[in-house]
Coordinates of C-alpha atoms in Angstrom, one line a residue:
M1 CA 26.1 -5.1 41.6
L2 CA 23.7 -2.1 41.6
F3 CA 24.3 -1.7 45.4
L4 CA 28.0 -1.5 44.8
V5 CA 27.5 1.2 42.2
V6 CA 25.3 3.2 44.5
A7 CA 27.7 2.8 47.4
L8 CA 30.6 4.0 45.3
L9 CA 28.5 7.0 44.1
L10 CA 27.7 7.9 47.7
L11 CA 31.3 7.5 48.6
A12 CA 32.3 9.9 45.8
F13 CA 29.6 12.3 47.0
V14 CA 30.9 12.2 50.6
V15 CA 34.6 12.7 49.5
G16 CA 33.5 15.6 47.2
S17 CA 31.5 17.3 50.0
A18 CA 34.1 16.6 52.7
A19 CA 35.4 20.2 52.2
Y20 CA 32.0 21.6 53.2
L21 CA 30.9 19.2 55.9
P22 CA 32.2 19.1 59.4
L23 CA 34.8 16.4 60.0
P24 CA 32.6 14.2 62.3
V25 CA 29.8 14.1 59.7
T26 CA 32.2 13.1 57.0
L27 CA 33.7 10.3 59.2
V28 CA 30.4 8.9 60.2
A29 CA 29.2 8.8 56.6
S30 CA 32.5 7.2 55.5
V31 CA 32.2 4.5 58.1
V32 CA 28.6 3.8 57.1
I33 CA 29.6 3.4 53.5
A34 CA 32.6 1.3 54.3
A35 CA 30.4 -1.0 56.4
W36 CA 27.9 -1.3 53.6
L37 CA 30.7 -2.3 51.2
A38 CA 32.1 -4.8 53.6
V39 CA 28.7 -6.4 54.1
F40 CA 28.2 -6.6 50.4
A41 CA 31.6 -8.2 49.8
V42 CA 31.0 -10.8 52.6
R43 CA 27.6 -11.7 51.1
E44 CA 29.1 -12.0 47.6
R45 CA 31.9 -14.1 48.8
R46 CA 29.6 -16.5 50.6
R47 CA 27.2 -16.7 47.7
R48 CA 30.0 -17.5 45.3
S49 CA 31.6 -20.1 47.6
R50 CA 28.5 -22.3 47.7
P51 CA 28.7 -24.8 44.8
G52 CA 25.5 -25.8 43.1
R53 CA 23.5 -22.8 44.1
A54 CA 22.3 -20.1 41.8

């Protein structure tokens, strides 16, 4: 959960600084954060779908 919070804070930072950064830098940072969130979501889904594991 902490990783999700950090990822969302980084996303907010990138969106807030998008007016000051060049477009390619903003796009690369956004793709990195989106990939991080996707990996987190997949790992959480796999972890929750396994019955009997903590």
